[in-house]
Tab-separated table of C-alpha atoms and ligand atoms in Angstrom:
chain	number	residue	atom	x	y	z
A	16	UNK	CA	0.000	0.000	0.000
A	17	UNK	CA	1.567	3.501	-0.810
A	18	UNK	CA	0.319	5.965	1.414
A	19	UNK	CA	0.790	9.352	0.639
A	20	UNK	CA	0.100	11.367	3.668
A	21	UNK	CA	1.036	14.687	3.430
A	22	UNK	CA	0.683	16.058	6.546
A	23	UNK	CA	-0.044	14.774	10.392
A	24	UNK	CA	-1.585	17.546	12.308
A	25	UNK	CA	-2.023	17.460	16.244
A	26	UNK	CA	-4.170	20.536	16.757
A	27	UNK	CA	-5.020	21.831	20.099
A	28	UNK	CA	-7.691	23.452	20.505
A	29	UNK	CA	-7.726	25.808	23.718
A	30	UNK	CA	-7.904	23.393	26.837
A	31	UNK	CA	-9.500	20.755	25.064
A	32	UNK	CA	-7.783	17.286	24.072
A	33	UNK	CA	-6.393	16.804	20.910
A	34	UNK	CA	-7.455	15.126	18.178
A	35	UNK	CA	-5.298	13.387	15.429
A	36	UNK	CA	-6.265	15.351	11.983
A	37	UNK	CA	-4.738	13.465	8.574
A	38	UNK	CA	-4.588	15.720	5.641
A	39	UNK	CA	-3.975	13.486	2.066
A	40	UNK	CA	-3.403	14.162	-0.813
A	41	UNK	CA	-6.641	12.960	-2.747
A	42	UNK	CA	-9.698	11.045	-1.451
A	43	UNK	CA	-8.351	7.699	-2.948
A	44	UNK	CA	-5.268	7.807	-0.401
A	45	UNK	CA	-7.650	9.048	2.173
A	46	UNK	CA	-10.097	5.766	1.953
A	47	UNK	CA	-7.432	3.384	1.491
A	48	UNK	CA	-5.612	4.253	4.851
A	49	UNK	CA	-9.180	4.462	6.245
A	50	UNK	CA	-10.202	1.271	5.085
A	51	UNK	CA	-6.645	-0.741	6.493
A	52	UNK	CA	-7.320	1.020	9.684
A	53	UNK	CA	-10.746	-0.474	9.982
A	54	UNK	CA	-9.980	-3.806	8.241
A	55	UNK	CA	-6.418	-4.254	11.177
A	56	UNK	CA	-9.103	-3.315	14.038
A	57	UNK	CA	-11.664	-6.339	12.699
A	58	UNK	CA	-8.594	-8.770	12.075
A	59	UNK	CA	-6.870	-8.205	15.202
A	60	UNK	CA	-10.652	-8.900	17.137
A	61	UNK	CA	-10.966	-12.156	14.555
A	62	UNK	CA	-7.885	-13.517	15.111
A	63	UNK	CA	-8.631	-13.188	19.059
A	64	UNK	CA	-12.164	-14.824	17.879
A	65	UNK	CA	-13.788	-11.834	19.174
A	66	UNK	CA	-16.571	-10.230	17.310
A	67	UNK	CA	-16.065	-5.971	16.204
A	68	UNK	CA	-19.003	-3.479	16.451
A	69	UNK	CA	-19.039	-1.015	13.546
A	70	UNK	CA	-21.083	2.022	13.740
A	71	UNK	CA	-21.760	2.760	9.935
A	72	UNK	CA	-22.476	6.226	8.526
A	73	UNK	CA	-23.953	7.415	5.123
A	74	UNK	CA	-23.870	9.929	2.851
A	75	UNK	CA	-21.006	9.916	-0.551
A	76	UNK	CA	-18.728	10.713	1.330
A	77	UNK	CA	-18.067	6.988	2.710
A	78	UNK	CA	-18.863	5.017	-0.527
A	79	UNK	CA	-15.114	5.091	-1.757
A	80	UNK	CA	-14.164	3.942	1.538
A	81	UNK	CA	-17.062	1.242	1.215
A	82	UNK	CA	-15.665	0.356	-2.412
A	83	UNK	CA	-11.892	-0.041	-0.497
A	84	UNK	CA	-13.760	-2.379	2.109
A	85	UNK	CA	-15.028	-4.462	-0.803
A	86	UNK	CA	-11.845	-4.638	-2.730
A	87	UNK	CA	-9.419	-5.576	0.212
A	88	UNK	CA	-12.229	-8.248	1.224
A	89	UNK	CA	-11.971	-9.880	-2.182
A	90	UNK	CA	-8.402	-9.719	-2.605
A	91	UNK	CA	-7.810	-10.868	0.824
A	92	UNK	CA	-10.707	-13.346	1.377
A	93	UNK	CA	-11.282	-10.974	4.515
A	94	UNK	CA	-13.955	-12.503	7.424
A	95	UNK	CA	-17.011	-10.529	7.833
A	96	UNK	CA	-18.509	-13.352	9.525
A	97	UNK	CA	-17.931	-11.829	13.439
A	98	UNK	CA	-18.410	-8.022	12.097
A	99	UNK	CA	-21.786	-6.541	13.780
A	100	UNK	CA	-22.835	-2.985	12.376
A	101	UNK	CA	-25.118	-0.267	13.483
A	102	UNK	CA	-26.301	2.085	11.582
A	103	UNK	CA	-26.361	6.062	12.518
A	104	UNK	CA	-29.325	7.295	11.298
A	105	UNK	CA	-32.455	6.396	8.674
A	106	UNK	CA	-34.949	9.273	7.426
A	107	UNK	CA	-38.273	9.141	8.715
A	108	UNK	CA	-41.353	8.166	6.248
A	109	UNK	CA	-39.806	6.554	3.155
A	110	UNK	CA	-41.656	4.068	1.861
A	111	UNK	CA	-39.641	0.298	1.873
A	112	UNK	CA	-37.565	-0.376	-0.541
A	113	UNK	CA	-36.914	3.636	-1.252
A	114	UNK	CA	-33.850	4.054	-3.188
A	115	UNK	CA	-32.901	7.153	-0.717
A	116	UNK	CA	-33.772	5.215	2.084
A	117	UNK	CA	-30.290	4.532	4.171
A	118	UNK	CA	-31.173	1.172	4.306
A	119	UNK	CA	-31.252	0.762	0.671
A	120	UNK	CA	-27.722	2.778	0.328
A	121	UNK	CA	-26.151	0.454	2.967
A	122	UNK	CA	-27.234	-2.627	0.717
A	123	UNK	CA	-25.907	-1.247	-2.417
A	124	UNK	CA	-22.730	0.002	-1.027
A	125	UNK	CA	-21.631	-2.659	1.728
A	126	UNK	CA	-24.197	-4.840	2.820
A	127	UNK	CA	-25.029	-6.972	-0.670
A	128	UNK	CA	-21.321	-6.678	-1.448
A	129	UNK	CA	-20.013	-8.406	1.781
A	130	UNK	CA	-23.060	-11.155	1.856
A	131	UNK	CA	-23.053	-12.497	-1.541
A	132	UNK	CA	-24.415	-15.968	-2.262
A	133	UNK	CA	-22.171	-18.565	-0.719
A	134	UNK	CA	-19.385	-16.445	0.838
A	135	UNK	CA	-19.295	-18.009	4.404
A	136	UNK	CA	-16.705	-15.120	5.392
A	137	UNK	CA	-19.477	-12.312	5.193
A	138	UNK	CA	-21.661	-10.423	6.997
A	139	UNK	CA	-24.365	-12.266	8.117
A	140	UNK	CA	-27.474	-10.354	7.780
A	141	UNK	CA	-28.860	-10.738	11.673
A	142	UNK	CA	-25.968	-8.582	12.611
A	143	UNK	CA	-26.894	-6.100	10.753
A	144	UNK	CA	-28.676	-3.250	12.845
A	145	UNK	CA	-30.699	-0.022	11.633
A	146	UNK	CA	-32.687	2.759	13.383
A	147	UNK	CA	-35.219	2.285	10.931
A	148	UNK	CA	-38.508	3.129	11.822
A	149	UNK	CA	-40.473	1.137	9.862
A	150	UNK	CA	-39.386	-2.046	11.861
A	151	UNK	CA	-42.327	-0.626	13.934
A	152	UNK	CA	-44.562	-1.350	11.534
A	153	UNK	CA	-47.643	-3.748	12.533
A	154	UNK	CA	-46.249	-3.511	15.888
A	155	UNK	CA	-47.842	-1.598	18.730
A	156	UNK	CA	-45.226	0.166	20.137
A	157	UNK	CA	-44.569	3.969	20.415
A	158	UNK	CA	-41.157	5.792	18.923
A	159	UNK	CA	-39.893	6.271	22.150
A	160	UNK	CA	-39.805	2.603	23.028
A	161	UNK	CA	-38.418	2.190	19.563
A	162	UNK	CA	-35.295	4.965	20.277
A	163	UNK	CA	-35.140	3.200	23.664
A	164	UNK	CA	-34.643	-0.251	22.161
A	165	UNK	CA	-32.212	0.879	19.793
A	166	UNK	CA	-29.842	2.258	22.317
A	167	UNK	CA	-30.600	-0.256	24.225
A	168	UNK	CA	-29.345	-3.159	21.210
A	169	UNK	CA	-25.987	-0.915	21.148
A	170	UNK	CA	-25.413	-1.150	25.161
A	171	UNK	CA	-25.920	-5.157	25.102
A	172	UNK	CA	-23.850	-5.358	21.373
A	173	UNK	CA	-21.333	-2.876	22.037
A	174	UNK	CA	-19.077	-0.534	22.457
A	175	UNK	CA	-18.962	0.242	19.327
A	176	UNK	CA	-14.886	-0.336	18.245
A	177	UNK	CA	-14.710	2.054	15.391
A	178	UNK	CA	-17.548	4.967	15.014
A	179	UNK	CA	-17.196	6.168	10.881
A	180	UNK	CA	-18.774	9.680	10.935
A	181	UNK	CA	-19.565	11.963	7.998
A	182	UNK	CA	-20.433	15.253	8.869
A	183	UNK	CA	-22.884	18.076	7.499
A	184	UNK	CA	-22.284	21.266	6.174
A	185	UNK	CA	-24.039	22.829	9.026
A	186	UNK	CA	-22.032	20.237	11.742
A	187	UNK	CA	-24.605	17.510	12.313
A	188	UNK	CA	-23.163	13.910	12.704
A	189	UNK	CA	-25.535	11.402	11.852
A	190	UNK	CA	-29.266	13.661	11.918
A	191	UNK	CA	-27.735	14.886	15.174
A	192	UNK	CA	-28.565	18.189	14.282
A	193	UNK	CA	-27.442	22.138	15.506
A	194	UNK	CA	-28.973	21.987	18.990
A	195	UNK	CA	-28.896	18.500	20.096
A	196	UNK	CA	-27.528	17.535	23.737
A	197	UNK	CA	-24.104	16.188	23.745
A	198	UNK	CA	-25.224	13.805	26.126
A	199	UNK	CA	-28.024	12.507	24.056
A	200	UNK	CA	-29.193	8.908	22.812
A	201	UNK	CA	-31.038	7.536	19.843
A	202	UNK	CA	-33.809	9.541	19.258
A	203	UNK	CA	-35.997	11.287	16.131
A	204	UNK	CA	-35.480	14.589	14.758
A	205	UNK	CA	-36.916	17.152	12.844
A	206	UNK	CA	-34.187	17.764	10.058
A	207	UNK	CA	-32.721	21.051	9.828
A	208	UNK	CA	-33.673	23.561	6.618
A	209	UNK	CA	-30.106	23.279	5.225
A	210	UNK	CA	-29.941	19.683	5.684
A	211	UNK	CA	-33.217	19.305	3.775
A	212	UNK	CA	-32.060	21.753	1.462
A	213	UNK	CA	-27.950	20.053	1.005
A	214	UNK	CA	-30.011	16.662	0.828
A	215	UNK	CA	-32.045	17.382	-1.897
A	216	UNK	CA	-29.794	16.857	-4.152
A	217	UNK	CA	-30.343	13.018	-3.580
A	218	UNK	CA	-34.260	13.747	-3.988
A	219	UNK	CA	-33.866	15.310	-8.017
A	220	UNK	CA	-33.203	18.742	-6.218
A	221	UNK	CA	-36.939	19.078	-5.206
A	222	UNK	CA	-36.942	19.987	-1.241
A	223	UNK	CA	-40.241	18.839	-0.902
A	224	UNK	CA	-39.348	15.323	-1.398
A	225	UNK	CA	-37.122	14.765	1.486
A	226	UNK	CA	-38.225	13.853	4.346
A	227	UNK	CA	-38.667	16.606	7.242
A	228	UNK	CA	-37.911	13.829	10.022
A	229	UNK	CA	-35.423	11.475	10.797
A	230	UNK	CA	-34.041	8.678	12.951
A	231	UNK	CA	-30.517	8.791	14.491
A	232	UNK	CA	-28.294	7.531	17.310
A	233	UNK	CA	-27.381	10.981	19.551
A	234	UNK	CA	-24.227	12.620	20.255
A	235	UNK	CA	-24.061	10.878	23.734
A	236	UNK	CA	-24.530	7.583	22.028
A	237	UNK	CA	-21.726	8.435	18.976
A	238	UNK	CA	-19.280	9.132	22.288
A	239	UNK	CA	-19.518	5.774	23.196
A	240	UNK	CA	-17.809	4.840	20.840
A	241	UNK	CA	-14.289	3.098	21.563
A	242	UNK	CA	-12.657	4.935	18.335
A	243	UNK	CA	-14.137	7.377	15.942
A	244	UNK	CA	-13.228	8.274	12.521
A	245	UNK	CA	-14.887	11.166	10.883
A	246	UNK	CA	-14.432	11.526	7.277
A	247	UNK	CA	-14.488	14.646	5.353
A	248	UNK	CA	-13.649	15.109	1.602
A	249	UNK	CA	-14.441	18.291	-0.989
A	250	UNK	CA	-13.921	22.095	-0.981
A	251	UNK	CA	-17.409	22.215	0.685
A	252	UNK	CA	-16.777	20.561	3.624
A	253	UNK	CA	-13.271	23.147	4.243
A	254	UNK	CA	-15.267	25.807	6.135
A	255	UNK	CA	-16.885	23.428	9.037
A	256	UNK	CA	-13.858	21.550	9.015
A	257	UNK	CA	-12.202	24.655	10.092
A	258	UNK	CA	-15.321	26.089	12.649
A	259	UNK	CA	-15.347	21.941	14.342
A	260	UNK	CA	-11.213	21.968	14.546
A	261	UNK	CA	-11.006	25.775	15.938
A	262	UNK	CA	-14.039	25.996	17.890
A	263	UNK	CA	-14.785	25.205	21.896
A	264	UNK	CA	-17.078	22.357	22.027
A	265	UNK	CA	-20.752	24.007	21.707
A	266	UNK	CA	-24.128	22.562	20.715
A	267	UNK	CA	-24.597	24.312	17.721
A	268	UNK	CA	-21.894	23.013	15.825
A	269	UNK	CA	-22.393	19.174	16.495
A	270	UNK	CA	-19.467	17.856	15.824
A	271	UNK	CA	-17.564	19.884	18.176
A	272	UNK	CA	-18.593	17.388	20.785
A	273	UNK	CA	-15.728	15.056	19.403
A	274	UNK	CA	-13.255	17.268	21.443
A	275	UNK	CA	-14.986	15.214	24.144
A	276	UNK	CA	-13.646	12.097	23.212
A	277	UNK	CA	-9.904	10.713	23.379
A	278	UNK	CA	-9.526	8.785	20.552
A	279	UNK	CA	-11.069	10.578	17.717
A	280	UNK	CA	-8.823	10.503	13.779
A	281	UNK	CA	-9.946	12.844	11.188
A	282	UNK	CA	-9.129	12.489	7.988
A	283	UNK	CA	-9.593	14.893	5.492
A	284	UNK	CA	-8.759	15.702	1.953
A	285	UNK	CA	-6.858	18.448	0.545
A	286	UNK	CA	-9.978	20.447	-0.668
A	287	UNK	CA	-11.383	20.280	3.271
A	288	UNK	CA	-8.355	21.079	4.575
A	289	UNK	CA	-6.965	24.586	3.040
A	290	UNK	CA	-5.679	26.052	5.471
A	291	UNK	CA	-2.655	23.457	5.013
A	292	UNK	CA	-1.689	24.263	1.891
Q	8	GLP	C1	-26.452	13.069	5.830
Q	8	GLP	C2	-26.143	11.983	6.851
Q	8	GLP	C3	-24.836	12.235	7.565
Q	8	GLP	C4	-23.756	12.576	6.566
Q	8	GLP	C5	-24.150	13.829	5.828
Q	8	GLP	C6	-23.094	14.314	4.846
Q	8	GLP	O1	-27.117	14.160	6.337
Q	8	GLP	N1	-27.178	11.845	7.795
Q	8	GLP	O2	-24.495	11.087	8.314
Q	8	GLP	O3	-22.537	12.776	7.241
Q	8	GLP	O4	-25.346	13.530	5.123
Q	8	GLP	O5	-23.273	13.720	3.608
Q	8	GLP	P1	-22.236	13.798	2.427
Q	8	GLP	O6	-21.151	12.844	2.766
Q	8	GLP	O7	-23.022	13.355	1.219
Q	8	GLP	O8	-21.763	15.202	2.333
């Protein structure tokens, strides 16, 4: 593997612990040292025989690192087969089956990928977990018991060994939106007007067709996390990059809350990161 790192960056931010910020060169360096990262972590726990909780996020920004999953896994007949996953977030009132649904990205980008027919070594569908919503249907039971059981599912299954964030424009990890508590669990949001409005562009640009709601883990959950990895790629992800990296941890800029946490890695491309050229 050539890695190409340009730059390692330690950056302290007032008081606050530090957090490990990798700058590449181009988004195909960035996924590739990602991806090893991730796929060390689930080998080291396999060869130990025990099994590795990954919290899964959305969005393009992690489908090359999904593609460098898929390709080390066939070129290394990697094991799946102990990997258990948890899903961030789903929106709130697409029909089954949607093709925005994050349910239907996560099978077209990982899930399908790593459980084809006959491949004992991958992820075995009942391991698979999702904040979706619609689980509820048929059932009798409210929301809040469905939040409750989610978090709940992630306290019995975890910690969660590596956390992959993306982040919004306007901060949010997961749906965790401007606002939310730091110490918060699973819950269901009302999406913010410039996530609906950034999001649209996976609805045929029509705001109207994204949802206004959404399910997602909370900040307090994300911090649970053993290791995070946030992943942030594209000139328009440079100016929160900068705000979450220079900022005191505050509530309206959600990703801030990862000062909290002592083992966070950010890795960024070229185009997020600027201010290191
Ligand atoms: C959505 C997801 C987030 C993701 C964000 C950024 O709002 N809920 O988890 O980080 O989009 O998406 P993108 O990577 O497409 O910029």
């Amino acid at each position: 593997m050539q890695l190409i790192l340009i730059v390692i960056v330690t950056l302290f931010v007032s008081s606050l612990r530090a957090n490990e910020v990798l700058v590449f060169e181009d988004a195909s360096e960035l996924v590739e040292n990602c991806a090893w990262k991730i796929v060390t972590v689930i080998d080291g726990n396999n060869k130990k025989g025990e099994k590795t909780v990954l919290g899964l996020a959305t969005g393009s920004t992690p489908i090359p690192l999904y593609e460098a999953l898929i390709k080390i896994t066939y070129e290394n007949h990697f094991d799946w087969s102990h990997v258990v996953t948890f899903n961030l977030d789903e929106y709130v009132g697409l029909p089954h089956g949607h093709e925005q649904s994050y349910r239907y990205f996560m099978d077209r980008y990982l899930f399908s990928r790593l459980a084809f027919p006959n491949y004992i070594l991958g992820i075995k569908p009942e391991n698979i977990h999702f904040p979706d919503v619609r689980l509820c249907d048929g059932k009798d039971i409210s929301l809040r018991q469905f939040t409750d059981d989610y978090e709940m599912l992630l306290a019995c299954e975890g910690p969660i060994d590596i956390q992959i964030l993306g982040i919004g424009t306007n901060g949010h990890i997961g749906f965790a939106e401007p606002g939310s508590s730091f110490s918060g669990s699973t819950m269901v949001v009302a999406l913010s007007e410039s996530t609906i409005r950034d999001n649209a562009r996976f609805f045929g640009g029509d705001i109207n067709a994204v949802p206004q709601k959404a399910i997602t883990m909370g900040i307090g959950s994300i911090l649970k996390a053993k290791d995070i990895i946030l992943l942030a790629t594209g000139a328009n992800k440079a100016a929160i990059m900068e705000k979450v990296l220079t900022s005191s941890p505050a509530e309206d800029i959600p990703a801030t809350a990862l000062h909290f946490h002592d083992n966070v890695t950010i890795y960024l491309d070229k185009e997020a990161a600027p201010w290191k050229q």
